[in-house]
Amino acid sequence: MTGVQPTASAIARLIPVSTGNVGLDGGFWGERLRVNRERSLGHGFAQLERAGTLQNFRLAAGLEGTYRALGADVIGTVFPFLDTDVYKWLEAVAWELGRAPDPALASKAHEAIELVAGAQRPDGYLNTYVQVIGGGRAYRDLAWGHELYCFGHLIQAAIAWHRALGDDRLLAIATRAVDSIGQATGPAGVALDGHPEIEMALVELYRTTGDRRHLELATRMIEARGHGAIGEGRFGSAYWQDHLPVRDASTVAGHAVRQLYLDCGAVDVATETGDVTLLEAVRRRWHDMIATRTYLTGGLGSRHRDESFGDPYELPPDGAYAETCAAIASVMLAWRLLLATGDPDCADAIERAMYNGVLVGSSLDGTRYFYVNTLQRRTQRVAARPGDGERVSWMPCACCPPNLMRFLSSWPQHLATTDATGIQIQQYATAELRAEVAGAPVLLKVETDYPWQGSVALTVLESSDRPWTLSLRVPAWCRSAKLRDGGTDRPSASTGERTISETRTWRAGDSIVLELDMPARVTEPDPRVDAVRGCVALERGPLVYCVETADLPSGTELEQVELATGVQPTPVARPDIAEGLVGLSVPVVDGAPPSIGAIPYFAWANRSVEAMRVWIPRRTARNAQGTNRDEG
Ligand SMILES: [Zn+2]
């Protein structure tokens, strides 16, 4: 089972490979998951205790004390959704313990579950903020109170514990909490939270328990949104997607995470109710978002003021908001759309967002985090405000760190899918995949140094005597792919082919190798993105690269660097950043020194933080005869 598990009657095209059937412990993702498990989860628990987030559950259970946030007593107001930090951390632990036991981690999780259980009121209601400093008055401010949003994360944690471990303690708590929503919905049978999240959780609760009331409530929430019921608030009704009905809005709008979580719920409702027009509305909106409002890194959100999408092509690199949670939410949505439609664009978008916009949210050691992910930091900004904007160990609004933890721990669920005909490899990682294909078990071994190299070896370890199809995604960035099968090479049929498929009666020991040509690329922006017109970005495989001051010739300021037309970056090992990491060396003038270094965007800010930029200006005719440092 996985976090998103459409029922047999849903209109989903693809089925995820169950988390217990994915053995992922090597290669690039093996290391990222090891860091998440061994460093981030312990760090997260300590931070939840230090910040007071766990203590707030003790207070809600009756302990005397003052509500706390970020280690300080709260006087006045504070974010009312801190409970979700605990729920997201618990979800992460469930997926991890499902992959392998860890008694120390389990003991911390059991302590947290006991605290959650102890805080729940007899009527099922549970929200430490309302119970401790809100006078116990539930559902008084659905627009800003985040009570149903909190329940959404509680439900998702509960489902992870149920599916990964068969532990139903949280599921009992979550079900009782959902029953208390009747106090909020009134006779109309619907309540709208200003921050969507509970919709997708309710559908998953239906998928888990079979209780159709949860699906029906989620459906009513999706249908009721967009009719101005929540009000204008501080930022207008589009901020919380209440400006247009969910099935009518042609573009994403407002707060990015809210929009993406809402659309996750809409896809889940659509697949379970067979609502093709609702599914198509989200799919259209998603394609428009990818084409017009998505950073090269897969980041989303151009405006800081209301954490919102900008206008089409409003993608300033220095002004990027690109909250880590928005990148995670975009992967969650693309995954649901991929399962529902099989659209390979979704798997490509997942890859771009994961390797760039999501991973950048954490330091390589897994203990420091970005909330905002800029694509450019200037030398003068660093000089004027040292340390400002660097990763931090926790935040007053700590939505991103535990969201990263739960998402990384569930990442193995996103590697492969099945349908009636065979297995589709959606993301390349060293792993063993077990699946049932055409009613018979299959065990497949994948070995690769991806994303550093484009070679992926696949070996069948077990299969039956029935034929099935192995489908391999050809990423959109790849211009040349071929399949090596024994002594023969089979090139991809045509440029732009999205999938290479091989149907046969597979035997144990059969082996094929996918070769994805992976030269470094100099990428031109869409000319409509005016903020980076005249610039280029460096990419290789699924990775977006950036330049930090530390990799410039000494005495050069990052703002002085320009790249001549026709320069070809070359891959170079960068063990100084991380073992196995591949950087780029880029001559600023073709074929001549000096060269600058570029590293993967996700790995920036792991040295002393200086200036950084993703988009580099093209060398202009004005100073093309001089050296790079000429003023022209
Ligand atoms: Zn966040």
Short mmCIF file of C-alpha atoms in Angstrom, two decimals, residues 170-455:
data_model
loop_
_atom_site.label_atom_id
_atom_site.label_comp_id
_atom_site.label_asym_id
_atom_site.label_seq_id
_atom_site.Cartn_x
_atom_site.Cartn_y
_atom_site.Cartn_z
CA LEU A 170 -3.90 7.05 15.06
CA LEU A 171 -6.64 5.83 12.74
CA ALA A 172 -9.01 5.55 15.71
CA ILE A 173 -8.09 9.09 16.80
CA ALA A 174 -8.48 10.47 13.27
CA THR A 175 -11.84 8.79 12.70
CA ARG A 176 -13.20 10.24 15.94
CA ALA A 177 -11.85 13.67 14.97
CA VAL A 178 -13.59 13.47 11.59
CA ASP A 179 -16.84 12.54 13.30
CA SER A 180 -16.57 15.81 15.25
CA ILE A 181 -16.66 17.82 11.99
CA GLY A 182 -20.45 17.49 12.15
CA GLN A 183 -20.30 20.36 14.68
CA ALA A 184 -18.86 22.54 11.91
CA THR A 185 -20.80 21.44 8.87
CA GLY A 186 -24.27 22.13 10.21
CA PRO A 187 -27.40 21.16 8.27
CA ALA A 188 -25.76 21.97 4.90
CA GLY A 189 -23.34 19.12 5.54
CA VAL A 190 -20.29 21.04 4.39
CA ALA A 191 -17.56 23.23 5.90
CA LEU A 192 -14.70 24.91 4.05
CA ASP A 193 -11.28 25.40 5.59
CA GLY A 194 -9.31 28.38 4.30
CA HIS A 195 -6.41 25.99 3.69
CA PRO A 196 -7.38 22.92 1.64
CA GLU A 197 -5.76 19.62 2.67
CA ILE A 198 -8.52 17.63 4.35
CA GLU A 199 -10.21 16.88 1.00
CA MET A 200 -7.50 14.48 -0.22
CA ALA A 201 -7.16 13.04 3.29
CA LEU A 202 -10.90 12.29 3.48
CA VAL A 203 -10.80 10.48 0.13
CA GLU A 204 -7.86 8.41 1.38
CA LEU A 205 -9.80 7.71 4.59
CA TYR A 206 -12.66 6.42 2.43
CA ARG A 207 -10.17 4.29 0.50
CA THR A 208 -8.91 2.92 3.82
CA THR A 209 -12.16 2.33 5.69
CA GLY A 210 -14.68 1.94 2.86
CA ASP A 211 -16.93 4.47 4.64
CA ARG A 212 -18.53 6.46 1.78
CA ARG A 213 -19.44 9.35 4.10
CA HIS A 214 -15.82 10.48 3.95
CA LEU A 215 -15.83 10.51 0.13
CA GLU A 216 -19.17 12.33 0.12
CA LEU A 217 -17.94 15.00 2.53
CA ALA A 218 -14.80 15.54 0.41
CA THR A 219 -16.99 15.80 -2.71
CA ARG A 220 -19.23 18.41 -1.07
CA MET A 221 -16.16 20.39 -0.02
CA ILE A 222 -14.80 20.41 -3.58
CA GLU A 223 -18.18 21.44 -5.04
CA ALA A 224 -18.88 24.14 -2.43
CA ARG A 225 -15.57 25.90 -2.97
CA GLY A 226 -15.43 28.76 -5.42
CA HIS A 227 -18.74 30.39 -4.55
CA GLY A 228 -17.41 33.10 -2.24
CA ALA A 229 -18.46 31.34 0.95
CA ILE A 230 -15.13 31.90 2.75
CA GLY A 231 -15.03 35.62 2.09
CA GLU A 232 -12.42 38.05 0.83
CA GLY A 233 -10.03 37.88 3.79
CA ARG A 234 -6.87 39.94 3.59
CA PHE A 235 -5.88 38.89 0.07
CA GLY A 236 -9.13 38.37 -1.84
CA SER A 237 -11.11 35.18 -2.43
CA ALA A 238 -8.65 33.80 -5.01
CA TYR A 239 -6.07 33.52 -2.21
CA TRP A 240 -7.95 30.44 -0.96
CA GLN A 241 -9.38 29.45 -4.34
CA ASP A 242 -12.90 30.56 -3.46
CA HIS A 243 -13.24 32.86 -6.49
CA LEU A 244 -14.28 30.29 -9.11
CA PRO A 245 -15.73 26.78 -8.85
CA VAL A 246 -13.02 24.10 -8.86
CA ARG A 247 -14.33 22.62 -12.12
CA ASP A 248 -14.50 26.04 -13.83
CA ALA A 249 -11.21 27.78 -12.96
CA SER A 250 -8.93 27.58 -16.01
CA THR A 251 -5.75 28.70 -14.22
CA VAL A 252 -4.16 28.22 -10.84
CA ALA A 253 -4.55 31.22 -8.54
CA GLY A 254 -3.73 32.51 -5.09
CA HIS A 255 -1.64 30.78 -2.41
CA ALA A 256 0.32 28.10 -4.23
CA VAL A 257 0.23 25.34 -1.60
CA ARG A 258 -3.51 25.84 -1.04
CA GLN A 259 -4.23 25.58 -4.78
CA LEU A 260 -2.12 22.45 -5.19
CA TYR A 261 -3.54 20.68 -2.14
CA LEU A 262 -7.06 21.57 -3.32
CA ASP A 263 -6.34 20.10 -6.75
CA CYS A 264 -4.93 16.94 -5.15
CA GLY A 265 -8.29 16.53 -3.39
CA ALA A 266 -10.17 17.28 -6.61
CA VAL A 267 -8.25 14.56 -8.51
CA ASP A 268 -8.89 12.08 -5.70
CA VAL A 269 -12.62 12.88 -5.67
CA ALA A 270 -12.77 12.75 -9.48
CA THR A 271 -11.07 9.35 -9.73
CA GLU A 272 -13.26 7.77 -7.04
CA THR A 273 -16.55 9.25 -8.31
CA GLY A 274 -15.73 8.81 -12.00
CA ASP A 275 -16.06 12.56 -12.55
CA VAL A 276 -14.20 12.93 -15.83
CA THR A 277 -14.98 16.63 -16.28
CA LEU A 278 -13.57 17.48 -12.84
CA LEU A 279 -10.43 15.46 -13.59
CA GLU A 280 -10.07 17.19 -16.95
CA ALA A 281 -10.45 20.62 -15.32
CA VAL A 282 -7.55 19.92 -12.96
CA ARG A 283 -5.45 18.42 -15.74
CA ARG A 284 -5.93 21.50 -17.93
CA ARG A 285 -5.09 23.81 -15.03
CA TRP A 286 -1.98 21.78 -14.23
CA HIS A 287 -0.67 21.90 -17.81
CA ASP A 288 -1.22 25.68 -17.88
CA MET A 289 0.66 26.02 -14.57
CA ILE A 290 3.61 23.97 -15.82
CA ALA A 291 3.76 26.04 -19.02
CA THR A 292 3.36 29.52 -17.57
CA ARG A 293 4.01 29.67 -13.82
CA THR A 294 6.69 27.10 -13.00
CA TYR A 295 10.33 27.91 -12.35
CA LEU A 296 13.02 25.91 -14.14
CA THR A 297 13.59 24.19 -10.78
CA GLY A 298 9.97 23.06 -10.56
CA GLY A 299 9.45 25.71 -7.87
CA LEU A 300 6.09 27.47 -7.65
CA GLY A 301 5.07 30.83 -6.24
CA SER A 302 6.46 34.15 -7.47
CA ARG A 303 5.15 36.47 -4.78
CA HIS A 304 6.13 36.74 -1.13
CA ARG A 305 3.24 38.93 0.00
CA ASP A 306 0.54 36.28 -0.21
CA GLU A 307 2.70 33.22 -1.08
CA SER A 308 0.96 33.18 -4.43
CA PHE A 309 1.47 32.32 -8.06
CA GLY A 310 2.22 35.35 -10.18
CA ASP A 311 0.79 36.28 -13.54
CA PRO A 312 1.77 34.05 -16.48
CA TYR A 313 5.56 34.15 -17.00
CA GLU A 314 6.07 36.26 -13.85
CA LEU A 315 9.05 34.21 -12.66
CA PRO A 316 11.68 36.53 -11.18
CA PRO A 317 14.72 34.50 -10.04
CA ASP A 318 15.69 36.83 -7.19
CA GLY A 319 12.09 37.34 -6.09
CA ALA A 320 11.16 33.67 -6.20
CA TYR A 321 9.10 32.47 -3.25
CA ALA A 322 9.05 28.83 -4.36
CA GLU A 323 8.19 27.46 -0.92
CA THR A 324 9.53 23.95 -0.34
CA CYS A 325 5.97 22.84 0.49
CA ALA A 326 4.75 24.11 -2.91
CA ALA A 327 7.29 21.96 -4.75
CA ILE A 328 6.28 18.96 -2.61
CA ALA A 329 2.60 19.70 -3.26
CA SER A 330 3.27 19.89 -7.00
CA VAL A 331 4.78 16.39 -6.90
CA MET A 332 1.78 15.16 -4.92
CA LEU A 333 -0.55 16.57 -7.58
CA ALA A 334 1.49 15.36 -10.55
CA TRP A 335 1.59 11.87 -9.00
CA ARG A 336 -2.21 11.78 -8.67
CA LEU A 337 -2.60 12.98 -12.26
CA LEU A 338 -0.08 10.39 -13.45
CA LEU A 339 -2.02 7.58 -11.75
CA ALA A 340 -5.32 8.92 -13.11
CA THR A 341 -4.26 9.63 -16.70
CA GLY A 342 -0.89 7.98 -17.40
CA ASP A 343 0.27 11.33 -18.87
CA PRO A 344 4.11 11.11 -19.11
CA ASP A 345 4.38 14.90 -18.66
CA CYS A 346 3.43 14.27 -15.04
CA ALA A 347 6.38 11.94 -14.43
CA ASP A 348 8.70 14.48 -16.06
CA ALA A 349 7.37 17.24 -13.80
CA ILE A 350 7.81 15.01 -10.75
CA GLU A 351 11.44 14.42 -11.70
CA ARG A 352 12.21 18.11 -12.26
CA ALA A 353 10.56 19.18 -9.01
CA MET A 354 12.08 16.40 -6.88
CA TYR A 355 15.71 16.81 -7.98
CA ASN A 356 15.60 20.59 -7.81
CA GLY A 357 12.74 22.42 -6.10
CA VAL A 358 12.15 19.80 -3.38
CA LEU A 359 15.68 18.61 -2.52
CA VAL A 360 17.00 22.18 -2.26
CA GLY A 361 14.76 22.58 0.80
CA SER A 362 17.22 20.63 2.98
CA SER A 363 20.96 20.84 3.59
CA LEU A 364 22.91 17.78 2.49
CA ASP A 365 23.26 16.71 6.14
CA GLY A 366 19.47 16.82 6.58
CA THR A 367 19.31 19.23 9.53
CA ARG A 368 18.89 22.71 8.03
CA TYR A 369 16.04 23.93 5.86
CA PHE A 370 14.88 26.54 3.41
CA TYR A 371 11.29 27.72 3.43
CA VAL A 372 11.79 30.12 0.51
CA ASN A 373 13.93 28.88 -2.38
CA THR A 374 15.39 31.77 -4.31
CA LEU A 375 17.10 31.27 -7.67
CA GLN A 376 19.46 34.19 -7.11
CA ARG A 377 21.20 35.80 -4.17
CA ARG A 378 23.29 38.87 -4.88
CA THR A 379 26.80 39.61 -3.60
CA GLN A 380 25.70 42.92 -2.05
CA ARG A 381 22.80 41.29 -0.24
CA VAL A 382 25.15 38.75 1.32
CA ALA A 383 27.57 41.52 2.31
CA ALA A 384 24.85 43.70 3.80
CA ARG A 385 22.96 40.97 5.64
CA PRO A 386 25.30 38.03 6.35
CA GLY A 387 23.45 34.86 7.18
CA ASP A 388 20.13 36.31 6.10
CA GLY A 389 18.13 33.84 4.08
CA GLU A 390 20.35 30.85 4.90
CA ARG A 391 18.94 27.47 5.84
CA VAL A 392 17.87 27.24 9.48
CA SER A 393 17.40 24.30 11.83
CA TRP A 394 13.66 25.03 12.36
CA MET A 395 11.20 27.85 11.74
CA PRO A 396 8.39 29.66 13.58
CA CYS A 397 6.15 28.37 10.79
CA ALA A 398 7.80 24.96 10.38
CA CYS A 399 5.56 23.49 7.70
CA CYS A 400 8.40 22.69 5.30
CA PRO A 401 10.89 20.55 7.29
CA PRO A 402 8.46 17.79 8.37
CA ASN A 403 6.76 17.96 4.98
CA LEU A 404 10.14 17.15 3.42
CA MET A 405 10.63 14.31 5.92
CA ARG A 406 7.30 12.65 5.14
CA PHE A 407 7.71 13.15 1.43
CA LEU A 408 11.24 11.72 1.24
CA SER A 409 10.17 8.73 3.32
CA SER A 410 7.33 8.09 0.87
CA TRP A 411 9.48 8.69 -2.23
CA PRO A 412 10.03 4.96 -2.95
CA GLN A 413 6.28 4.78 -3.64
CA HIS A 414 6.75 7.01 -6.67
CA LEU A 415 9.30 4.93 -8.60
CA ALA A 416 7.08 2.55 -10.51
CA THR A 417 3.50 1.74 -11.47
CA THR A 418 1.68 -1.23 -12.93
CA ASP A 419 -1.32 -1.78 -15.17
CA ALA A 420 -2.94 -4.85 -16.71
CA THR A 421 -0.12 -5.20 -19.23
CA GLY A 422 3.04 -4.69 -17.21
CA ILE A 423 5.35 -2.45 -15.18
CA GLN A 424 6.19 1.18 -15.89
CA ILE A 425 9.41 2.58 -14.43
CA GLN A 426 8.58 6.22 -13.73
CA GLN A 427 11.73 7.32 -11.87
CA TYR A 428 15.21 5.85 -12.05
CA ALA A 429 16.80 4.72 -8.80
CA THR A 430 18.77 1.73 -7.58
CA ALA A 431 16.07 -0.49 -6.12
CA GLU A 432 14.37 -3.88 -6.15
CA LEU A 433 10.74 -3.77 -7.24
CA ARG A 434 8.24 -6.53 -6.55
CA ALA A 435 4.90 -6.37 -8.31
CA GLU A 436 2.06 -8.52 -9.53
CA VAL A 437 1.75 -8.44 -13.29
CA ALA A 438 -0.94 -10.32 -15.21
CA GLY A 439 -1.73 -12.18 -12.00
CA ALA A 440 1.82 -13.43 -11.46
CA PRO A 441 4.65 -12.13 -9.27
CA VAL A 442 7.58 -10.26 -10.80
CA LEU A 443 10.81 -9.18 -9.12
CA LEU A 444 12.92 -6.62 -10.91
CA LYS A 445 16.32 -5.19 -9.99
CA VAL A 446 17.23 -1.67 -11.10
CA GLU A 447 20.84 -0.49 -10.89
CA THR A 448 21.92 3.00 -11.85
CA ASP A 449 24.16 5.93 -10.99
CA TYR A 450 21.32 8.28 -11.97
CA PRO A 451 21.16 11.30 -11.90
CA TRP A 452 24.94 11.48 -12.36
CA GLN A 453 24.97 9.00 -15.28
CA GLY A 454 22.24 8.06 -17.75
CA SER A 455 22.75 4.30 -17.79
#
